[in-house]
Coordinates of C-alpha atoms and ligand atoms in Angstrom, one line a residue:
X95 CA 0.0 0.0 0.0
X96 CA 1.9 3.0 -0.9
X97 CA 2.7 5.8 1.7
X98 CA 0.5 8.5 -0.1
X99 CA -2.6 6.5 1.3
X100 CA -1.4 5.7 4.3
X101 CA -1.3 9.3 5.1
X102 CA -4.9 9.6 5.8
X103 CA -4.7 6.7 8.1
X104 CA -5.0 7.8 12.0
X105 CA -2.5 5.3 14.2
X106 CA -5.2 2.8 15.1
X107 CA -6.6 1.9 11.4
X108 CA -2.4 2.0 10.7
X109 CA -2.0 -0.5 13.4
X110 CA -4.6 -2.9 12.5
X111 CA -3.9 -6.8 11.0
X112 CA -7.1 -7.9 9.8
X113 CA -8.6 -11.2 9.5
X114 CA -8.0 -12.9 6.0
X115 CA -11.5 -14.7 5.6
X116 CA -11.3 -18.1 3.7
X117 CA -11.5 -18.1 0.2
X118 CA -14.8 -17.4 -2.0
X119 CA -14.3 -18.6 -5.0
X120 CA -16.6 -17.2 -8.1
X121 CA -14.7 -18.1 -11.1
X122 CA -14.4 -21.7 -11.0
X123 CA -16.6 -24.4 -9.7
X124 CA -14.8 -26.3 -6.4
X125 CA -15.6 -28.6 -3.8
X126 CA -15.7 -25.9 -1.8
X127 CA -14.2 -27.4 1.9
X128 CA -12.7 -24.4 3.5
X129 CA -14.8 -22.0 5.9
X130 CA -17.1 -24.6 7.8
X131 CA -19.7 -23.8 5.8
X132 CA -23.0 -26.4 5.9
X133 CA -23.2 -28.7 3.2
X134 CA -27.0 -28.7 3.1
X135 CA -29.5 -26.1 2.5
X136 CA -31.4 -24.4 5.6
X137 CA -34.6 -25.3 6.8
X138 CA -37.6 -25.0 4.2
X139 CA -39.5 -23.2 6.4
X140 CA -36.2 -20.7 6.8
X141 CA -36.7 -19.3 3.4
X142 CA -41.1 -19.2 3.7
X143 CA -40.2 -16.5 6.4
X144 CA -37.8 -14.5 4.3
X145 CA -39.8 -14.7 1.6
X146 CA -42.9 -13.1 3.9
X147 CA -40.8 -10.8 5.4
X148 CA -39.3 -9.7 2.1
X149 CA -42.3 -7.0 1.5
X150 CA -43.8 -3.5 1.9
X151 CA -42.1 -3.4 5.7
X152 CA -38.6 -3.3 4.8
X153 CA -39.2 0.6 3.8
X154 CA -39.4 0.5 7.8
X155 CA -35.8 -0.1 10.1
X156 CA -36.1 -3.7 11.8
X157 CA -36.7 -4.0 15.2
X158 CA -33.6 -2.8 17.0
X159 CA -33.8 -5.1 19.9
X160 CA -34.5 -8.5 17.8
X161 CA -37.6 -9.5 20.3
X162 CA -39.2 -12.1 18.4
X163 CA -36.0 -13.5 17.6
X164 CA -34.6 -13.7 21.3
X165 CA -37.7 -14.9 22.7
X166 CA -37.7 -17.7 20.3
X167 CA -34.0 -18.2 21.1
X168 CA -35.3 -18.1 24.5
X169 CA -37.6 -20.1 24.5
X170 CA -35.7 -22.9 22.5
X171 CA -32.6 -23.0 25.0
X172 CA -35.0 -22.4 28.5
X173 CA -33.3 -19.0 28.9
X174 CA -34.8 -15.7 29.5
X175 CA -35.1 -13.4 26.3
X176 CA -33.2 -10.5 28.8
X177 CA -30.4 -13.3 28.5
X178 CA -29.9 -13.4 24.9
X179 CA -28.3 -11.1 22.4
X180 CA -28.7 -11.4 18.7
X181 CA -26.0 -9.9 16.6
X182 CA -25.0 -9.7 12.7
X183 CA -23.2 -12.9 13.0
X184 CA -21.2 -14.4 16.0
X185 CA -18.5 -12.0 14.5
X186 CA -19.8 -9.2 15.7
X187 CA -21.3 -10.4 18.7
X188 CA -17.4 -12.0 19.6
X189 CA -16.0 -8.2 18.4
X190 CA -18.7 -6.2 21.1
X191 CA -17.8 -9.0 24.0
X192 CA -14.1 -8.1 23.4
X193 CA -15.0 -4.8 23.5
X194 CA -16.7 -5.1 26.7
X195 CA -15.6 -7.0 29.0
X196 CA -11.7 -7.9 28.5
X197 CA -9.5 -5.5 30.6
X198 CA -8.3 -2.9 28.2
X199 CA -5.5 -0.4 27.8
X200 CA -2.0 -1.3 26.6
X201 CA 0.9 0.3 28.7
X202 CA 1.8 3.6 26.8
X203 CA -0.9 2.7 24.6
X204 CA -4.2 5.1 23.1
X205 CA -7.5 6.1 25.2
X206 CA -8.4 5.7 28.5
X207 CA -6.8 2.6 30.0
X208 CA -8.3 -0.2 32.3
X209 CA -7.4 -0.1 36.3
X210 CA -5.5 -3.3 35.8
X211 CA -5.2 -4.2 32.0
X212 CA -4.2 -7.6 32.8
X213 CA -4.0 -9.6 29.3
X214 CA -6.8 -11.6 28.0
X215 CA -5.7 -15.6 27.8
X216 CA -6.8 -17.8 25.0
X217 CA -5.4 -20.6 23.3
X218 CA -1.9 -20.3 21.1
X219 CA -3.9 -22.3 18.3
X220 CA -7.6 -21.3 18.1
X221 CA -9.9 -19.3 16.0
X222 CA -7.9 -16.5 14.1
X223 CA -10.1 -13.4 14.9
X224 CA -9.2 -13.4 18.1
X225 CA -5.9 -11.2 18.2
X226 CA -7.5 -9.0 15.6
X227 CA -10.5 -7.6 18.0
X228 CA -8.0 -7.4 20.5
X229 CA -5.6 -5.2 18.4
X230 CA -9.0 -2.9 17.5
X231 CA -10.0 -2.4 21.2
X232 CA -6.4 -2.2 22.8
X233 CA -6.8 -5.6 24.5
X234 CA -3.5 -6.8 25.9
X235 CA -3.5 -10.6 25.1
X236 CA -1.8 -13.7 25.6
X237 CA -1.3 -16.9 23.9
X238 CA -1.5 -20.1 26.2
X239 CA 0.1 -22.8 24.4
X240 CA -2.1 -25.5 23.9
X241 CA -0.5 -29.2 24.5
X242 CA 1.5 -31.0 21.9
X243 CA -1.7 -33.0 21.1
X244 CA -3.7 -29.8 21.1
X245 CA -5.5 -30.3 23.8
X246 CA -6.2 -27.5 25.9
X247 CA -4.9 -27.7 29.7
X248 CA -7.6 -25.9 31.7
X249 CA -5.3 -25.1 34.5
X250 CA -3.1 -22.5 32.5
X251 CA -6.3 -20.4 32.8
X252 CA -6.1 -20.4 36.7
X253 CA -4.3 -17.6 37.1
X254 CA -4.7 -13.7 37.3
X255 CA -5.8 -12.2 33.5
X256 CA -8.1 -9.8 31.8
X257 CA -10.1 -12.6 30.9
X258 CA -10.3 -15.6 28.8
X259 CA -11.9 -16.8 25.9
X260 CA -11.7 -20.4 24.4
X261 CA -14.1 -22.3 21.9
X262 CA -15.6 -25.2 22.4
X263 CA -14.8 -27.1 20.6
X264 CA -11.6 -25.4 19.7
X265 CA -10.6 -24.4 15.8
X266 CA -9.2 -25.1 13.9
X267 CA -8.6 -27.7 15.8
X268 CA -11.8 -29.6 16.8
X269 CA -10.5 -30.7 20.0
X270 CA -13.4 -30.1 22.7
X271 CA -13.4 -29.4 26.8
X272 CA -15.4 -31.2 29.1
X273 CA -18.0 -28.1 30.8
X274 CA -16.6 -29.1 34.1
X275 CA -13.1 -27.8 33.2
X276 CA -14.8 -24.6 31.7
X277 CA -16.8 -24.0 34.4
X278 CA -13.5 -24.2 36.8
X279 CA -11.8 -21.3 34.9
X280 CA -15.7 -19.3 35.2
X281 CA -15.4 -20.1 39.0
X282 CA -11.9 -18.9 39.2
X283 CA -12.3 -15.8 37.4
X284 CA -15.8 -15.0 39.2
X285 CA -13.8 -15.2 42.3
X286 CA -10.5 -13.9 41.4
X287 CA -9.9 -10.7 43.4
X288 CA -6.7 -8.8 43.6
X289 CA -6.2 -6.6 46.8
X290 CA -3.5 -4.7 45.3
X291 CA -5.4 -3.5 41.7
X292 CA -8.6 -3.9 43.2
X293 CA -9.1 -5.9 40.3
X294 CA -12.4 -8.7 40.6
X295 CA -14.4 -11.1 38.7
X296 CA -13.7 -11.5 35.4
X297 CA -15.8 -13.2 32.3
X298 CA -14.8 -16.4 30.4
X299 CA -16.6 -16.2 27.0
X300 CA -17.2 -19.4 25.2
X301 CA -17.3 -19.6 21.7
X302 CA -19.8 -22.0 20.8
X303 CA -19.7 -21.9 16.4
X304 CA -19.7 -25.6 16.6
X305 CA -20.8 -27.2 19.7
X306 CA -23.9 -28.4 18.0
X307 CA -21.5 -31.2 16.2
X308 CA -20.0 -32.7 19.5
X309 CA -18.8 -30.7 22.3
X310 CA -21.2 -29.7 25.9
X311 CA -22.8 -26.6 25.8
X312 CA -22.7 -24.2 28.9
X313 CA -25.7 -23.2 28.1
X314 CA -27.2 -24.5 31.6
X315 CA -24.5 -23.2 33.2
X316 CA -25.3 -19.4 32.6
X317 CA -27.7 -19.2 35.9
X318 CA -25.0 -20.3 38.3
X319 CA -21.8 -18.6 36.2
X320 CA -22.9 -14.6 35.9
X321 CA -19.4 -14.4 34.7
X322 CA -19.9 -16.5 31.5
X323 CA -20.9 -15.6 28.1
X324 CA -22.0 -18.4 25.9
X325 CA -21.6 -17.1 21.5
X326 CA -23.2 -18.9 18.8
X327 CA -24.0 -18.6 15.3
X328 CA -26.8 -19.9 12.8
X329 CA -23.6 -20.2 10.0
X330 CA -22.6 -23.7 10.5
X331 CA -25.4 -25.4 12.5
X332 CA -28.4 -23.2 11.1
X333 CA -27.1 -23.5 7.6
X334 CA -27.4 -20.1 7.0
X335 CA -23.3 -18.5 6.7
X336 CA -25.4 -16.2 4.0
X337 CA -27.6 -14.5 6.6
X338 CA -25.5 -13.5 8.9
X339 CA -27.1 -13.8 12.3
X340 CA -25.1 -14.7 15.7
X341 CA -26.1 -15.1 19.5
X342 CA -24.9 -14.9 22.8
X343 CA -26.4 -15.9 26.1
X344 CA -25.6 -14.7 29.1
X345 CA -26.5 -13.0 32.7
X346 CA -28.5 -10.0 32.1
X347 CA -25.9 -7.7 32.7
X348 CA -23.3 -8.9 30.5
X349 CA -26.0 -8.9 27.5
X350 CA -26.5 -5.2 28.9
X351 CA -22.9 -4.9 28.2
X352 CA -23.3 -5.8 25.1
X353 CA -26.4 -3.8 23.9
X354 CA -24.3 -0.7 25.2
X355 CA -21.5 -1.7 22.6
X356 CA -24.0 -2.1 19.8
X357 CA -25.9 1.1 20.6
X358 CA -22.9 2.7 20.2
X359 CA -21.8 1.7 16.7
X360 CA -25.0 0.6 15.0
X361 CA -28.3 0.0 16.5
X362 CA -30.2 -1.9 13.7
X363 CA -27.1 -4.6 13.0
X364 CA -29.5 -7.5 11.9
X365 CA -32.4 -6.6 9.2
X366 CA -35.5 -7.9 9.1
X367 CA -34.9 -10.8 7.1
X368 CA -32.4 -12.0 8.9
X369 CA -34.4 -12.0 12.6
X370 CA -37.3 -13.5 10.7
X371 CA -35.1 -16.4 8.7
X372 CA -33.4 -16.7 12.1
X373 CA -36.2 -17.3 14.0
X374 CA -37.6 -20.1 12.1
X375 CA -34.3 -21.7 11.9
X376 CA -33.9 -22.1 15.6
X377 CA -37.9 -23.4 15.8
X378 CA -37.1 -25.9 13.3
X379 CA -35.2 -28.5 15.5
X380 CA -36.2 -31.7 13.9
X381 CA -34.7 -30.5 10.6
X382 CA -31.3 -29.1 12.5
X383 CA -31.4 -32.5 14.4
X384 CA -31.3 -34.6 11.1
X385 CA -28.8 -32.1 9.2
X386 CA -26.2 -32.1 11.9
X387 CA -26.5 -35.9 12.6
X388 CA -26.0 -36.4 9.1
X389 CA -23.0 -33.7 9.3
X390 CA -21.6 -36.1 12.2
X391 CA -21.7 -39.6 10.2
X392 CA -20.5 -38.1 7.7
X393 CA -17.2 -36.8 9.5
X394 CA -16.6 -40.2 11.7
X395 CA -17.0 -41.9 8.1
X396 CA -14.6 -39.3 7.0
X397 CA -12.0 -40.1 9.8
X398 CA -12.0 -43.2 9.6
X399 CA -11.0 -43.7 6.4
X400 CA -8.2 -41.0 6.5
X401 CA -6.6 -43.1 9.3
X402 CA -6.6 -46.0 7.3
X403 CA -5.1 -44.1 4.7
X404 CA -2.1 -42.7 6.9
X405 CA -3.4 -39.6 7.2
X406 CA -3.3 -38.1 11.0
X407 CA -6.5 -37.0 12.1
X408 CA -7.0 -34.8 15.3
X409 CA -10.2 -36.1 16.7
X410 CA -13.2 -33.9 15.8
X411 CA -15.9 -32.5 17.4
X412 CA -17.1 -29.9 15.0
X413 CA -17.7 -30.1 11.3
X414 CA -14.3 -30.0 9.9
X415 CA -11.3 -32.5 10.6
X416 CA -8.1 -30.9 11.2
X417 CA -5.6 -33.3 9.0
X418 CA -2.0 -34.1 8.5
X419 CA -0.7 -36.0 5.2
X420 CA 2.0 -38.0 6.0
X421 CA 4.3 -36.9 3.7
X422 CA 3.5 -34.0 2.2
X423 CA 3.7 -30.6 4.2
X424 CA 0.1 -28.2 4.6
X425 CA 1.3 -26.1 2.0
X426 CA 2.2 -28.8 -0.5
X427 CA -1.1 -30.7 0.4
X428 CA -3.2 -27.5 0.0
X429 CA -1.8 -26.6 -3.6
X430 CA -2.6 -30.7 -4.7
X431 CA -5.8 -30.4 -3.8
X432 CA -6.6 -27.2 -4.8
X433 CA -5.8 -27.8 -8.6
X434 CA -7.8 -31.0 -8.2
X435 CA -10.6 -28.6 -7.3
X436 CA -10.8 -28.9 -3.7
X437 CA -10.7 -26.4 -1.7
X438 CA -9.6 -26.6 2.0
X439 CA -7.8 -24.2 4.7
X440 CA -4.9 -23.6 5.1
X441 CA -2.9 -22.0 7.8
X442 CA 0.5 -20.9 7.6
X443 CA 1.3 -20.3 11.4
X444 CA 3.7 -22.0 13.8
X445 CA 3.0 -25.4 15.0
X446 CA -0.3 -26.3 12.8
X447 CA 1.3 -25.5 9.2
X448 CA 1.5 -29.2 8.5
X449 CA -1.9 -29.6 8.8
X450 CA -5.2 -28.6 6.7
X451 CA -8.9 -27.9 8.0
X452 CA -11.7 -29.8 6.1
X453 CA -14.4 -29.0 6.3
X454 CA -17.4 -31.7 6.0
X455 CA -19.6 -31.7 2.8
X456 CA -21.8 -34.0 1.8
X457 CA -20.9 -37.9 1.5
X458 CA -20.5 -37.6 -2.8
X459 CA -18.4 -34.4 -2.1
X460 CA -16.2 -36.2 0.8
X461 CA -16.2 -39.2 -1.3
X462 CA -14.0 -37.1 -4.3
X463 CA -12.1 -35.8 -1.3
X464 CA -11.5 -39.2 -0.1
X465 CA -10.3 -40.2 -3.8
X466 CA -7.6 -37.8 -4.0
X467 CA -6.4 -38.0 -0.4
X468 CA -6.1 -41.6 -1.6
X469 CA -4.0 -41.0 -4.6
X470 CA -2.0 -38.3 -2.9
X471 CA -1.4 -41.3 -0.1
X472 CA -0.5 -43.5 -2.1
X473 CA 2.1 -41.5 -4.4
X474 CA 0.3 -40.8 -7.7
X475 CA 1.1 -37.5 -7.5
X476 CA 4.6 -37.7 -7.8
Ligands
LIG75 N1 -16.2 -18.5 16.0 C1 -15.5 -19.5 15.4 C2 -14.6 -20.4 16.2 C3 -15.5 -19.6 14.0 O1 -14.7 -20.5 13.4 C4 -16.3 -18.7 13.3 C5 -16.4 -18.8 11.8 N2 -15.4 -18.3 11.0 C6 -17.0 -17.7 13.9 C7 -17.0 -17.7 15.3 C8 -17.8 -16.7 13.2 O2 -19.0 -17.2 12.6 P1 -20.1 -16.2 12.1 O3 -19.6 -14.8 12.1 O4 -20.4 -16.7 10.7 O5 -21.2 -16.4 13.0

């Protein structure tokens, strides 16, 4: 970027490193395995509500505080709607909960800064985006290396921080937690009090994109935990990356928290087709139930064959395998895939560059997936 435009840059947009999103292709026609998107279409009765909301009301703004959508999250997950946020994808609900709640102010740093500005924790290996809303609100951070079998170790979060955020099950990973071990950091962090900064009680948020595919939800946790924020999103379980539309639940307060960050940036951040697609979605159970079962076959099938094949394969709770070929490094892998038309992730980072994310498609798209892991396996490629 040439210096000319940087000019007109102010020192936070210059210090900003944005998240790369995976790869949308529009030119050429892939198996398309790379952001954890659901291989089958949302709920019939998904699109019968956008297609009644899509009328003479949209000249009017959407409702600002999503009420028929959180009481139907509500109502689904036994919470109250005062519990629930709704945001324009878990994104931006993860982006306002860093925002809000992680201790911020880096020494010397801009604006105001935190009493104690103790770093956030969260995993060395784990969703991307992380760093980056910590870089735009001046959240001090740290990484917590995850084990060499990238598991997390629970206890490395029992210690003083700003806070701590982990999904469950991890990405790109797929390795879940048991809620028990969650729940000890919430307890810790709830009553985690620091005579000398006055610091006390922090909030564990946990990211929850892909629980639905294996790992324990928290979700009847939030009562007893007024400290933890549980985040979801309609993307990968709902089927519905295209509408945008994420959740969190929570105490009261923290949702407060989080309604204060939205009304201060944009008070309408999910239109009216999106609360009303989103609403049938999460009513529509039985088809969710039968989509992400199939989602789960699908990636023990998947797994199973891999391993036969030589490939390591962490064990998955979520709808993507994280994979390692046995000969060939990520990068090499990535590129003999990709000009077989598959597309997966890769990530070019320390520790997990060996490795590729898959998502899971359907069985005939894993099955030409399996075919050229096959071939790559067995040397045809050289
Ligand atoms: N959390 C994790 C762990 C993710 O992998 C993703 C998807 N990239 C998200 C949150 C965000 O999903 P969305 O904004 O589509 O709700």
């Amino acid at each position: 970027m040439s210096d000319l435009r940087n000019r007109y840059w102010n020192t936070r947009v210059q210090s900003l490193s944005p998240y790369i999103p995976g790869e949308q292709p529009r030119d050429r026609k892939f198996v398309k395995l790379n952001t954890n998107e659901n291989p089958y279409p949302p709920s019939p009765a998904v699109i019968e509500a956008i297609v009644k909301a899509a009328g003479d009301d949209l000249r009017r703004y959407p409702d600002p505080a999503c009420t028929e959508l959180r009481q139907t999250i509500a109502a689904r997950y036994g919470v109250k709607p005062d519990q629930v946020f709704a945001g324009n994808g878990s994104d931006e609900v993860l982006a306002f909960a860093f925002g809000a709640f992680f201790a911020s102010g880096l020494p010397g740093g801009r604006g105001d800064t935190d009493k104690a500005a103790r770093p956030a924790l969260f995993p060395d290996i784990t969703y991307s985006f992380y760093p980056v809303y910590a870089g735009l609100w001046d959240v001090p951070y740290r990484r917590v290396p995850v084990r060499a079998d990238f598991s997390i170790n629970y206890e490395d979060y029992l210690k003083p921080s700003g806070g701590v955020i982990i999904p469950n099950p991890n990405a790109p990973t797929g390795r879940p937690l048991p809620a028990a071990e969650l729940l000890t950091i919430a307890q810790y962090l709830e009553d985690y009090h620091d005579d000398d900064t006055r610091e006390s009680g922090r909030v564990i948020i946990v990211d929850e994109a892909y629980s639905a595919f294996g790992a324990e939800s928290l979700l009847p946790y939030i009562d007893a935990h007024p400290n933890l924020l549980t985040v979801h999103t309609l993307s990968k379980m709902g089927s519905l990356a295209g509408l945008r539309v994420g959740f969190a639940i929570g105490d009261a307060v923290l949702i407060e928290g989080l309604c204060r960050m939205r009304d201060s940036f944009n008070s309408y951040p999910v239109d009216r087709l999106a609360q009303a697609g989103a609403a049938a979605a999460i009513a529509d159970t039985a088809y969710y139930d039968a989509v992400t079962a199939k989602v789960i076959a699908t990636r023990d099938r998947v797994t199973a064959a891999l391993t036969a094949m030589g490939f390591e394969v962490l064990p998955s709770a979520a709808n993507f395998i994280f994979i390692r070929h046995p000969e060939k490094t990520g990068a090499e892998f990535f590129t003999i895939l990709r000009d077989r038309g598959i597309l997966a992730r890769h990530f070019n980072h320390d520790r997990i560059a060996d490795f590729l994310r898959v998502s899971i498609g359907t069985d005939d798209e894993m099955d030409v997936f399996l075919d050229e892991c096959r071939k790559t396996a067995a040397g045809a490629d050289q």
